[in-house]
Each structure stands twice: as C-alpha cells, then as structure tokens.
C-alpha cells in the first residue's frame, strides 16, 4: 500500500526522511516532488566509489608508501591521473598570511587527519599541487565509508557530491550544478526543487566538494562567489570543502563563514644526498620506484644541481613531468620548457603518428588560446570545430580524424553533451602561451594580457618560451609597469638577472693608491641625493651602546646614497679585482678573518651559547623560527638537529673553527642559487 504523500508549504519546513522502499512523493505548494529512495542513494555511493576507485589503495594513514606505476607510454596521461598521483602523500597546513617579522610555521598534517571534525574548509595550493585529486580522494573515502556502514541501524548516509565550479553558468546558487553531479552517478532528480528538498532530508548528510574557486568562467567571476555563499548559507549543516589556487585566493573576500584555510604542502625532500639514510624524501621514493635506483639517482642528482627544478619536483604534477621529460637527458631550463618537453614526450603528443604531431600540437595551442580568450575552461562542439579548422589550414585531413588524434593523446577531454576541456588548466595556460609567442605582435600584446589574473600563468610561461621576449629592455619595461600582474613582473626580473641587467654594466676606472696606478672594473652605482639638515641621534633605549646616548641634534651636510644595496654583480667585480687577496682593503680584524685566524669575541660567544641552549630546549621550534626569518635549507636544519645534542662548549668551538677558522675567498653561499640569484 502506497503511503499518502507528505504536504509541505516550504522546503525549509520539511520533515523529510528518506525511505527504504520506493521513491516517495512530497507535495510542495500543491506540486508533486519525488525523492530518491535509500537504495538509490546506496547505488549512487557505489557509482562514486567506482568512479574514484583509483584511490582504493590509498590508506587513510599519513605518508602511505609509493606503489607501482606503469611506465608504458600506451597508457597515456591516465597513468598519472590514475596511478602516479595516488601513492603520493597529501599533507596540508593552516594558511597564515605573511606578516612582517616572520612567524612560526604551522605543522603539516595528512589531509584526512586535518579535515577530521572540520565541517568547512578551503584547500589552497599551487598549480599542480593536487587540489582536485584531494577532493576526488575525499569523494572516494566518504562513499566507501558510508557504504560500509549503510546497513547499520539509524546510520545517516553520507553522500559526497563533486562539483566543478568551472561548470557554473550564472545561476543564483549551485543547486543546478549539484543536480547535474548527482545525475552523473545515477540519482536522476527531476528538477532543482527535488534537489533542494533532498538536501534538507533529515537522515542524509552531504559532503559538498566544490573544485576550483579560481575556475569560474571570466564572464561569471563576479557572480560565482555569491552563488557559493548563498548555497552554504542555505545548507549550513552539510560538510563543504572547496579548492582554489593560492595566488587567486583573497582571504578577506573569499573565505566562507566558519571555514578553515588549509594549504597543500610540497612533497618532502629532506635529504642531503640520494643515499642519505636520515630524513624523508617523497621525491626520492617516487623516482626510485618509477626509474629504478640507477636512473632515479642520476635524475635526482641533476635536480639537486638546479634548485628551481628541485622546487618544482616537490609538486606532484611537475614531478611527473620531470620524470617523463628529464629522465634521460638534460633538464629543461624553466617550467615553460619543462611543460613543452613533457607534452612532446612519448606519453602525450608522442602517441600521435609522427607526421601529424606538429599539427596536433598546433591544434592544442589553438584550443588553449581560444579557451583563454573566452575566459573559460570548456568549449562546445562548434567552438572546437572552429579551432581545428583554423589549426588545420589547407592540410588534407578530416576534422574528425584530427579531433580523434587529440583525444588519443589524452590532452582533449570529452565531457559529454558536446562539451570539451583540456587535460589540466595549466596545460591550457601553456598552450595559450605557446600560441602567443608564435605571433608577430607577441611583445606588444603580452603586457596588456598580463594585467589580468586570468592570464598570469600564460604570461609567465610566454616569457620562458620566447627568446625574443628575453631582452633587457623588454623585461625592464614589464618590471616597471605597475599594471602588469606582480608575479609576471617578478618572473621578468628573474629572467633579467640571467640575461644581464643593463643597469649594472661594468666600467673601467683608474685607481691610484700609494703612488701605484691600476685599472679595475666596477659598476658605478645610481645615486640619490639626500638634502642636508638637522638630525636627531640617540634615544632613551636602555640597551643602547654608550655612543648612542644621550640624545642630541646634529647638523648633517647634503650627501648621496646608492639607490640599491650592493648587488651581486658589483661584489663579483670586487672579487675579480683581487679584493680577497689585497689585505690592505681590510681592517685588522677582517684580515685575521680572511686568514682563518678570527677570534671569537665575548658578545658573539654569548649569542651562540644562547642559541645552543634554545636548540636543546626546543630544537624544532628554533628551526621553524629560522625558516620564517629567511631561507633555511634541509641540510642546515639537519645540522642544527645534530649539534643540538652536543655539549655547549663543543658547539661554540664548532663555530669558531668552521666560521672563523677557514680562509675566505668568497661569501659562504656565493655558489648556491637558493641564496644568490644571478645579476
């Protein structure tokens, strides 16, 4: 016997419970609304579990071991999506805006541990850090656990719903996206009203997984965050996790109420060398697993010699790219060239017939450019056809065949319903950059594009890809343009350091000292005039030195001050001119230091004894504090852990012997790119 339908006046007033039998009908404002049964919800959970089955071998404990990954190129890009990302651990830490003066870094936790008992969070990360795969893992985990408990009495089903915010089309809230996500896995709610009513069911808990706060189509950027906010306000009891690129996230404007902000942490690489038995390295474990001991070690040693590539290797997507593109030959010089080499590798464009590869690559670039111009991550059939017609030109190749070649490489994803996207947003941004640098007016167009956040990555990648953009004049123009995105300007500055900054061009000067003439190379610094006047010296500081008291007013004559501190380029000329050999240029204490005969003064000895006591009391706390105050390598951190166990006198003697007891011919970190950008 079919029960009488429940009559309600509003969704919020509904006292709905999902039944075990057939679908039930609710009469809302006189209109029938059907809800799925509990059995249908269980079938949905099984479909979600199957869709994300690649996470089945990922335990819920921290730091799972790496597992086998096939290196068969015939598996295509899914060998990364389905296998390579799965065994890499996902760790997150609390997001803290950078503050002047530094602060202690928050501890990292395994993803599921950090999210336990957290009903709402935003997961932030760099491109390629694994944000989307984090939500997929959460979907699989929630579905698997809920199915395991589904038969328990009074158990609330937990229903994960994975929503791509790139699909948002300007609706008032996210309910249409939720409905489509449910439909994909078998719950065919008839309309948005039935979806809203389902979300108000008393005995079902939902986990909303909202992927890509930075992926709203550009025409909907103004409306998307409001739709997210309204959805969370209307359904506050459901767990909600969102993802966003760190650089695109504005904490003040985009943080949902009561949400924790978590940042995906880079993969660990806390070893000093390949065979180091101490420390932890996810990077080493990955390379050892997939390349073997010999090839993995050879690639890791090349990574150690290139700090920028080593940093990229700590992001899962880039680690896979490095393994694919750099295992046998030289590492690409930058991430733009890395992505290019990766796309041309055997697993992607290399899967297309050799004569067609340039055309397939040109088609990829055309698609990336059109998507970026449209401000979207998706395009429809007609737009895809137009892009392929443009890329094909006069070549005699059916469009269907070209489209199939793109699909076969794994770079073009068919979403169904006549919609397509590229494999990853970063691939789209690269493809747009590659298209741009082929244009004759690339240099003129880039500054305007780079003013928009949407074009930030493409702008940076274009600078990496195009030698014609790597001229000092062009790079300095970008750096000086306040309208250009800051990260693009920073990238321009780094490239300028490599190609040579014209502001720091050496000139020849004649120096006369003690009646001897010699010519030296030096960079004449740009000076800034400072007008003279009255200045107040000293103050009431109780810790001030004797010569800093009492406070007094003095007259200061006009003078000039260099616009920049001494640069590496200037100091390099000092070294080349024999500055470390000519002891006449150094005061007596400096000469002793150069010879390795420096003496430890009482104040410095006291400071190092205090440091050692602090290390013994809280080793990790001191290390974290040092990291916030400046660059601290893992080698240095390991050294601090080691010396913390020493006797205090031995620690002080180590400083005296290593810092004061060595002859100096260059600054300590002169050869280390982590502390010494060129230029």
XYZ file of C-alpha atoms in Angstrom:
679
model
C 0.000 0.000 0.000
C 1.468 3.343 -1.040
C 1.588 5.877 1.832
C -0.119 9.204 1.420
C 2.261 11.915 0.207
C 3.558 14.499 2.644
C 2.186 18.005 2.103
C 4.516 20.922 2.925
C 4.436 24.677 2.405
C 8.194 25.299 2.166
C 11.366 23.289 1.715
C 12.857 24.599 4.955
C 9.797 23.422 6.891
C 10.013 19.900 5.502
C 10.388 16.995 7.903
C 11.658 14.650 5.214
C 13.156 11.227 5.903
C 14.468 9.075 3.047
C 12.609 5.780 2.984
C 13.953 2.259 2.423
C 11.396 1.343 -0.199
C 10.280 3.069 -3.356
C 10.661 6.745 -4.110
C 8.424 8.955 -2.050
C 6.401 11.879 -3.273
C 6.222 15.209 -1.465
C 3.522 17.753 -2.279
C 5.156 21.181 -2.196
C 2.870 24.129 -2.824
C 0.456 21.770 -4.497
C 3.097 20.310 -6.858
C 4.401 16.717 -6.545
C 8.150 16.341 -5.943
C 9.812 12.915 -5.979
C 12.754 11.975 -3.781
C 15.112 9.036 -4.368
C 14.954 6.045 -2.072
C 17.694 4.938 0.302
C 18.521 2.097 -2.093
C 19.049 4.618 -4.899
C 21.355 6.633 -2.672
C 23.373 3.493 -1.926
C 23.613 2.815 -5.660
C 24.874 6.379 -6.093
C 27.547 5.780 -3.445
C 28.632 2.617 -5.243
C 28.896 4.569 -8.505
C 31.023 7.274 -6.839
C 33.249 4.639 -5.281
C 33.716 3.036 -8.685
C 34.395 6.384 -10.387
C 37.235 7.146 -7.964
C 38.391 3.567 -7.436
C 41.953 4.674 -8.164
C 42.100 5.841 -4.547
C 41.265 2.378 -3.202
C 44.905 1.620 -2.428
C 45.443 4.942 -0.682
C 45.281 4.291 3.062
C 43.908 6.870 5.440
C 47.139 6.930 7.434
C 49.874 9.529 6.975
C 52.646 9.044 4.447
C 51.431 5.982 2.536
C 54.135 4.115 0.620
C 54.537 4.605 -3.088
C 53.140 1.825 -5.235
C 53.802 0.550 -8.726
C 53.250 2.828 -11.702
C 53.450 1.528 -15.216
C 55.848 3.390 -17.471
C 54.148 2.016 -20.577
C 53.517 5.052 -22.801
C 50.465 3.319 -24.253
C 48.650 4.075 -21.009
C 48.705 7.771 -21.863
C 48.168 10.576 -19.347
C 45.809 8.480 -17.237
C 48.893 6.655 -15.980
C 49.498 9.795 -13.960
C 45.915 10.609 -13.065
C 45.030 7.058 -12.065
C 48.284 5.785 -10.660
C 51.104 8.221 -10.190
C 49.205 10.733 -8.073
C 47.579 8.065 -5.962
C 50.541 6.971 -3.862
C 51.936 10.437 -3.232
C 51.008 11.693 0.230
C 48.838 14.770 0.586
C 49.774 16.995 3.507
C 48.239 20.330 4.414
C 48.902 23.073 6.953
C 46.948 26.039 8.258
C 47.056 29.047 5.935
C 48.621 32.106 7.522
C 49.008 35.380 5.634
C 52.605 36.561 5.521
C 53.375 39.041 8.264
C 56.455 41.245 8.655
C 58.974 39.890 11.110
C 58.213 36.225 10.435
C 56.278 33.733 12.480
C 56.410 30.072 13.331
C 55.226 27.844 10.504
C 52.160 25.718 11.313
C 52.725 21.952 11.422
C 51.730 19.855 8.421
C 49.157 17.085 8.712
C 47.895 14.339 6.449
C 44.832 15.580 4.566
C 42.182 13.338 6.114
C 43.602 13.896 9.578
C 43.452 17.668 9.148
C 39.863 17.528 7.905
C 38.593 15.265 10.681
C 35.863 17.096 12.591
C 36.254 20.121 10.263
C 32.880 20.829 8.625
C 34.095 23.504 6.232
C 37.490 24.229 4.681
C 39.186 25.803 1.676
C 42.149 23.818 0.331
C 44.696 26.135 -1.293
C 47.650 25.157 -3.434
C 49.909 25.963 -6.358
C 49.108 24.709 -9.882
C 49.878 21.000 -9.970
C 49.856 20.527 -6.184
C 46.956 18.057 -6.281
C 43.926 20.060 -5.145
C 41.468 18.330 -7.468
C 42.824 14.900 -6.670
C 42.426 15.762 -2.982
C 38.690 16.229 -3.499
C 38.500 13.035 -5.549
C 40.184 11.176 -2.723
C 37.679 12.653 -0.265
C 34.790 11.584 -2.517
C 36.059 8.007 -2.664
C 36.760 7.875 1.066
C 33.329 9.242 2.046
C 31.480 6.910 -0.335
C 33.440 3.866 0.795
C 32.918 4.539 4.490
C 29.225 5.311 4.074
C 28.614 2.090 2.149
C 30.397 0.092 4.836
C 28.008 1.481 7.458
C 24.887 1.660 5.295
C 23.171 -1.300 6.950
C 23.797 -0.102 10.494
C 20.637 0.939 12.377
C 19.962 4.680 12.388
C 23.028 5.338 10.237
C 22.902 8.604 8.316
C 24.071 8.077 4.784
C 26.957 10.394 3.882
C 26.697 11.447 0.240
C 29.731 13.133 -1.399
C 28.951 15.423 -4.343
C 31.871 16.520 -6.542
C 31.100 19.831 -8.281
C 33.343 21.530 -10.840
C 32.836 25.260 -10.418
C 34.049 25.737 -13.999
C 30.582 24.427 -14.986
C 28.829 27.368 -13.304
C 26.659 29.311 -15.755
C 25.480 32.301 -13.738
C 22.740 30.638 -11.666
C 21.594 32.145 -8.364
C 23.167 29.274 -6.417
C 24.935 25.966 -7.039
C 21.859 23.719 -6.956
C 21.832 23.173 -10.765
C 25.475 22.035 -10.566
C 24.658 19.758 -7.630
C 21.763 18.231 -9.580
C 23.970 17.535 -12.593
C 26.628 15.999 -10.341
C 24.009 13.690 -8.802
C 22.714 12.766 -12.247
C 26.208 11.776 -13.415
C 26.257 8.981 -10.865
C 22.689 7.761 -11.128
C 20.416 9.948 -8.960
C 18.101 11.494 -11.515
C 16.389 14.244 -9.578
C 13.774 15.670 -11.894
C 14.440 19.329 -11.211
C 16.193 21.765 -8.914
C 13.288 21.709 -6.437
C 13.691 17.990 -5.799
C 17.440 18.540 -5.377
C 16.851 21.265 -2.787
C 14.398 19.053 -0.926
C 16.854 16.153 -0.945
C 19.487 18.375 0.669
C 17.018 19.041 3.511
C 16.440 15.335 4.269
C 16.951 14.747 7.982
C 18.652 11.357 7.761
C 21.163 12.116 4.982
C 24.376 14.113 5.346
C 26.044 15.575 2.286
C 29.687 16.435 1.625
C 29.874 19.200 -0.969
C 33.215 19.090 -2.799
C 33.478 22.352 -4.737
C 36.502 22.303 -7.027
C 38.108 25.448 -8.414
C 37.121 28.774 -6.887
C 39.587 30.186 -9.428
C 37.978 28.353 -12.356
C 34.769 30.319 -12.826
C 34.419 31.386 -16.445
C 35.527 35.004 -16.630
C 32.051 36.256 -17.525
C 30.774 34.723 -14.274
C 33.627 35.687 -11.954
C 31.560 38.452 -10.373
C 28.577 36.151 -9.691
C 30.229 32.842 -8.819
C 31.430 33.605 -5.270
C 27.965 34.918 -4.388
C 26.359 31.700 -5.623
C 28.760 29.705 -3.445
C 27.976 31.887 -0.442
C 24.197 31.539 -0.888
C 24.467 27.766 -1.189
C 26.465 27.498 2.024
C 24.025 29.804 3.810
C 21.004 27.776 2.658
C 22.504 24.398 3.632
C 24.732 25.154 6.630
C 24.717 21.708 8.220
C 26.441 19.915 5.347
C 30.204 19.484 5.235
C 31.777 21.597 2.489
C 35.320 21.570 1.105
C 36.477 23.969 -1.614
C 39.716 24.320 -3.582
C 41.483 27.342 -5.066
C 44.882 28.365 -6.365
C 46.739 30.187 -3.612
C 47.638 33.158 -5.818
C 43.982 33.651 -6.830
C 42.563 33.494 -3.306
C 41.657 36.663 -1.428
C 41.170 35.620 2.216
C 39.210 38.750 3.083
C 36.724 38.361 0.228
C 36.590 34.621 -0.468
C 36.734 32.853 2.903
C 33.345 31.248 3.673
C 31.991 31.735 7.208
C 33.498 29.325 9.752
C 35.864 27.827 7.177
C 39.427 26.742 7.886
C 42.038 27.656 5.306
C 44.487 24.848 4.526
C 47.472 24.980 2.178
C 48.715 21.897 0.335
C 52.323 21.295 1.349
C 55.049 20.394 -1.147
C 56.263 16.819 -1.271
C 59.030 16.185 1.210
C 62.681 16.237 0.131
C 64.566 16.463 3.391
C 67.707 14.572 2.466
C 71.214 15.812 1.746
C 72.065 13.255 -0.948
C 70.455 10.268 -2.673
C 71.689 7.606 -0.250
C 71.170 9.723 2.875
C 69.684 7.345 5.492
C 68.363 10.282 7.506
C 65.401 12.459 6.635
C 62.437 11.863 4.375
C 62.024 12.395 0.641
C 58.828 11.657 -1.270
C 60.701 12.797 -4.385
C 63.425 10.168 -3.959
C 60.887 7.444 -3.224
C 58.918 8.328 -6.356
C 61.974 8.361 -8.623
C 63.341 5.170 -7.097
C 60.021 3.412 -7.635
C 59.472 4.515 -11.226
C 63.005 4.837 -12.615
C 64.937 2.376 -10.518
C 67.984 3.014 -8.362
C 70.473 3.975 -11.072
C 68.285 6.166 -13.304
C 66.456 7.660 -10.342
C 69.711 8.657 -8.665
C 71.063 10.202 -11.872
C 67.934 12.338 -12.313
C 67.881 13.310 -8.637
C 71.483 14.493 -8.802
C 70.563 16.741 -11.740
C 67.636 18.076 -9.715
C 69.938 18.848 -6.790
C 72.097 20.952 -9.078
C 69.130 23.030 -10.291
C 67.250 24.490 -7.354
C 64.345 25.759 -9.441
C 63.690 22.319 -10.905
C 64.133 20.790 -7.464
C 61.434 23.088 -6.106
C 59.108 22.166 -8.989
C 59.727 18.478 -8.300
C 58.010 18.888 -4.944
C 54.687 19.440 -6.752
C 53.132 16.123 -7.907
C 52.215 17.235 -11.428
C 55.660 18.705 -12.097
C 57.419 15.709 -10.549
C 55.665 13.514 -13.068
C 56.594 15.926 -15.870
C 60.239 15.873 -14.791
C 60.243 12.093 -14.706
C 58.748 11.916 -18.194
C 60.765 14.711 -19.824
C 64.089 14.664 -17.999
C 64.836 11.077 -17.069
C 67.333 10.505 -19.868
C 68.621 13.907 -20.949
C 69.257 17.367 -19.607
C 66.626 19.057 -17.511
C 64.726 21.875 -19.234
C 65.880 25.334 -18.108
C 62.498 26.538 -16.816
C 58.959 25.351 -16.252
C 57.741 26.621 -19.618
C 60.269 24.435 -21.417
C 59.508 21.614 -18.975
C 55.819 21.594 -19.904
C 56.764 21.768 -23.582
C 59.121 18.786 -23.292
C 56.519 16.886 -21.303
C 53.779 17.460 -23.889
C 56.107 16.295 -26.652
C 57.042 13.151 -24.726
C 56.095 9.622 -25.703
C 53.090 9.533 -23.377
C 51.259 12.530 -24.872
C 51.946 14.070 -28.295
C 54.326 11.194 -28.933
C 51.291 8.918 -29.183
C 50.191 10.637 -32.413
C 51.671 9.458 -35.738
C 54.943 11.286 -36.275
C 53.860 13.181 -39.429
C 50.801 14.523 -37.591
C 52.479 15.604 -34.355
C 53.176 19.234 -35.397
C 49.548 19.625 -36.486
C 48.215 18.069 -33.280
C 50.462 20.374 -31.253
C 49.318 23.393 -33.281
C 45.701 22.353 -32.650
C 46.371 22.156 -28.919
C 47.797 25.685 -28.976
C 44.798 26.991 -30.922
C 42.428 25.435 -28.386
C 44.364 26.818 -25.426
C 44.356 30.317 -26.908
C 40.631 30.278 -27.650
C 39.796 28.981 -24.184
C 41.925 31.633 -22.518
C 40.409 34.347 -24.684
C 36.928 33.107 -23.801
C 37.832 33.106 -20.117
C 36.639 29.527 -19.781
C 37.921 26.005 -19.194
C 35.335 24.447 -21.510
C 34.234 24.834 -25.096
C 31.400 23.403 -27.154
C 31.310 21.394 -30.377
C 31.057 24.393 -32.667
C 33.951 26.202 -30.958
C 36.086 23.054 -31.112
C 35.395 22.703 -34.829
C 36.331 26.335 -35.494
C 39.625 25.905 -33.631
C 40.517 22.739 -35.544
C 39.625 24.344 -38.888
C 41.965 27.234 -38.078
C 44.782 24.927 -36.967
C 44.394 22.565 -39.937
C 44.596 25.313 -42.529
C 44.888 23.850 -46.024
C 46.040 20.419 -44.898
C 44.113 17.465 -46.239
C 42.942 15.846 -43.003
C 39.326 15.308 -41.895
C 38.404 17.271 -38.773
C 37.077 14.120 -37.125
C 40.460 12.458 -37.569
C 42.268 15.453 -36.073
C 39.881 15.510 -33.129
C 40.421 11.789 -32.538
C 44.185 12.294 -32.559
C 43.844 14.980 -29.878
C 41.672 12.677 -27.792
C 44.118 9.812 -28.267
C 46.925 11.879 -26.759
C 44.762 12.392 -23.668
C 45.067 16.161 -23.963
C 41.470 16.761 -25.118
C 38.825 15.541 -22.678
C 35.287 14.824 -23.900
C 32.916 15.848 -21.088
C 29.800 14.671 -22.915
C 26.837 16.763 -24.034
C 29.032 18.358 -26.694
C 31.461 19.928 -24.202
C 35.253 19.591 -24.072
C 38.195 20.734 -21.988
C 41.955 20.223 -21.929
C 43.672 17.815 -19.567
C 44.593 20.425 -16.947
C 44.201 24.176 -16.546
C 47.993 24.517 -16.589
C 48.099 22.749 -19.968
C 45.549 25.261 -21.278
C 47.621 28.173 -19.972
C 50.763 26.738 -21.551
C 49.017 26.159 -24.889
C 47.807 29.763 -24.915
C 51.347 30.966 -24.180
C 52.766 28.803 -26.975
C 50.194 30.263 -29.377
C 51.007 33.795 -28.246
C 54.768 33.516 -28.756
C 54.220 32.399 -32.354
C 52.503 35.690 -33.142
C 54.493 38.543 -34.680
C 52.991 41.059 -32.251
C 53.579 38.913 -29.165
C 55.713 41.547 -27.432
C 53.040 44.200 -27.900
C 50.156 42.010 -26.715
C 51.742 40.440 -23.645
C 51.778 43.496 -21.312
C 48.057 44.075 -21.809
C 47.158 40.429 -21.263
C 49.418 40.161 -18.219
C 47.394 42.796 -16.393
C 44.662 40.205 -15.784
C 44.941 37.420 -13.190
C 43.392 35.016 -15.699
C 46.437 35.477 -17.971
C 49.085 35.412 -15.219
C 50.377 31.874 -15.823
C 50.263 32.241 -19.599
C 52.246 35.470 -19.325
C 54.951 33.844 -17.209
C 55.147 30.805 -19.489
C 55.403 33.040 -22.567
C 58.439 34.761 -21.041
C 60.011 31.341 -20.508
C 59.247 30.159 -24.040
C 60.210 33.144 -26.207
C 63.854 34.262 -26.506
C 62.601 37.342 -28.377
C 60.962 38.495 -25.121
C 64.118 37.953 -23.079
C 65.821 41.237 -23.902
C 66.819 43.532 -21.033
C 64.830 46.456 -22.417
C 61.627 44.454 -22.765
C 61.951 42.781 -19.368
C 62.655 46.086 -17.635
C 59.586 47.563 -19.307
C 57.429 44.801 -17.843
C 59.002 45.198 -14.417
C 58.301 48.937 -14.375
C 54.673 48.632 -15.496
C 52.516 48.784 -12.343
C 49.516 47.457 -14.294
C 51.236 44.136 -15.034
C 50.496 41.336 -12.572
C 53.114 41.217 -9.811
C 54.084 37.585 -10.420
C 54.713 38.306 -14.094
C 56.941 41.225 -13.106
C 58.843 39.006 -10.667
C 59.356 36.391 -13.398
C 60.633 39.132 -15.714
C 63.099 40.220 -13.034
C 64.421 36.691 -12.568
C 64.955 36.270 -16.304
C 66.612 39.693 -16.439
C 69.091 38.503 -13.836
C 70.030 35.633 -16.139
C 70.371 37.626 -19.366
C 72.108 40.590 -17.715
C 70.755 43.796 -16.227
C 71.925 46.851 -18.221
C 71.666 48.993 -15.106
C 74.700 47.156 -13.782
C 77.193 47.370 -16.659
C 80.865 47.453 -15.586
C 83.074 50.407 -16.498
C 86.863 50.714 -16.302
C 88.294 53.021 -13.637
C 91.887 54.010 -12.847
C 92.741 53.655 -9.173
C 95.802 55.327 -7.630
C 96.877 54.043 -4.235
C 100.226 54.631 -2.578
C 101.551 56.060 -5.847
C 100.589 52.968 -7.859
C 98.122 53.130 -10.714
C 95.899 50.213 -11.700
C 92.749 49.749 -13.710
C 89.740 47.989 -12.223
C 86.251 47.159 -13.405
C 83.382 48.489 -11.322
C 79.716 49.333 -11.654
C 79.027 52.961 -10.941
C 76.003 52.941 -8.645
C 72.959 55.084 -9.266
C 72.976 57.709 -6.528
C 70.080 59.505 -4.875
C 70.740 62.984 -3.416
C 69.742 63.466 0.218
C 69.373 67.108 1.339
C 71.193 68.263 4.437
C 69.511 69.345 7.639
C 69.145 68.681 11.344
C 69.039 65.056 12.531
C 68.264 63.603 15.957
C 70.711 60.933 17.103
C 70.396 58.568 20.016
C 67.434 57.819 22.227
C 66.239 56.520 25.577
C 66.729 52.826 24.733
C 68.111 51.188 27.937
C 70.032 48.662 25.812
C 71.719 51.351 23.694
C 75.509 51.412 23.471
C 77.450 54.212 25.168
C 77.982 56.077 21.905
C 74.204 56.139 21.263
C 73.434 58.310 24.276
C 72.495 60.940 25.214
C 70.024 62.045 22.563
C 71.263 65.051 20.609
C 70.667 67.069 17.453
C 73.390 67.360 14.835
C 73.756 69.128 11.510
C 74.111 66.811 8.505
C 75.573 68.098 5.256
C 73.931 67.103 1.953
C 75.061 63.686 0.680
C 74.206 60.975 -1.826
C 73.115 57.401 -1.158
C 73.127 54.493 -3.606
C 69.625 53.672 -4.833
C 70.243 49.921 -4.341
C 72.257 47.932 -1.792
C 75.471 46.388 -3.099
C 74.437 43.869 -5.757
C 75.966 40.500 -6.523
C 77.248 41.899 -9.830
C 79.062 44.722 -8.017
C 80.524 42.390 -5.413
C 81.668 39.932 -8.095
C 83.813 42.699 -9.623
C 85.347 43.361 -6.212
C 86.293 39.695 -6.021
C 87.649 39.667 -9.589
C 89.820 42.698 -8.811
C 91.539 40.736 -6.042
C 89.542 42.117 -3.143
C 90.025 38.947 -1.111
C 93.765 38.846 -1.811
C 94.549 42.522 -1.157
C 94.596 42.657 2.628
C 95.186 46.412 2.561
C 91.477 46.750 1.784
C 90.519 45.083 5.073
C 90.760 46.293 8.682
C 92.927 44.235 11.084
C 90.027 42.058 12.280
C 88.976 41.465 8.677
C 92.481 40.378 7.712
C 92.541 37.839 10.514
C 89.121 36.569 9.383
C 90.381 36.201 5.802
C 93.332 34.127 7.014
C 91.087 31.899 9.142
C 92.543 33.368 12.335
C 89.489 35.247 13.582
C 88.882 35.485 17.314
C 85.530 34.852 18.966
C 84.546 37.983 20.875
C 82.616 37.774 24.135
C 79.347 39.126 22.736
C 79.273 36.666 19.826
C 80.211 33.766 22.090
C 77.346 34.674 24.416
C 74.909 34.787 21.491
C 75.937 31.345 20.261
C 75.705 29.845 23.730
C 72.170 31.219 23.992
C 71.357 29.727 20.587
C 72.607 26.316 21.655
C 70.545 26.423 24.846
C 67.458 27.302 22.819
C 68.171 24.420 20.439
C 68.459 21.969 23.300
C 65.200 23.214 24.818
C 63.125 23.233 21.588
C 65.042 22.097 18.518
C 62.141 22.033 16.070
C 60.739 25.306 17.355
C 64.039 27.100 16.705
C 64.288 25.545 13.234
C 60.768 26.674 12.348
C 61.522 30.184 13.592
C 64.672 30.335 11.458
C 62.691 29.230 8.412
C 60.265 32.101 8.817
C 63.089 34.620 9.119
C 64.869 33.514 5.957
C 65.886 30.594 3.749
C 66.976 27.574 5.743
C 67.992 24.502 3.778
C 67.206 20.992 4.921
C 70.942 20.404 5.194
C 71.187 23.282 7.648
C 68.159 22.037 9.571
C 69.744 18.593 9.856
C 72.976 20.171 11.079
C 71.069 22.088 13.765
C 69.356 18.895 14.929
C 72.727 17.212 15.148
C 74.571 19.940 17.047
C 71.642 20.345 19.455
C 72.779 17.066 21.029
C 76.340 18.304 21.550
C 77.855 19.832 24.623
C 77.655 23.621 24.646
C 81.436 24.136 24.537
C 81.715 21.817 21.541
C 79.045 23.820 19.713
C 80.874 27.108 20.320
C 84.158 25.548 19.244
C 82.494 24.318 16.028
C 81.524 27.896 15.191
C 84.997 29.168 15.993
C 86.665 26.534 13.806
C 84.269 26.469 10.839
C 83.229 30.107 10.645
C 86.391 31.755 11.935
C 88.883 29.017 11.174
C 88.544 28.842 7.388
C 90.267 31.030 4.831
C 87.768 33.051 2.803
C 87.824 33.733 -0.926
C 84.093 34.377 -1.486
C 80.878 34.726 0.544
C 79.719 31.459 2.099
C 76.624 30.969 -0.095
C 78.067 32.523 -3.251
C 77.714 29.341 -5.319
C 74.254 28.392 -4.016
C 71.402 29.607 -6.263
C 68.973 29.371 -3.361
C 70.675 32.379 -1.792
C 72.319 34.004 -4.781
C 70.165 34.889 -7.774
C 72.361 35.955 -10.700
C 72.612 39.546 -11.849
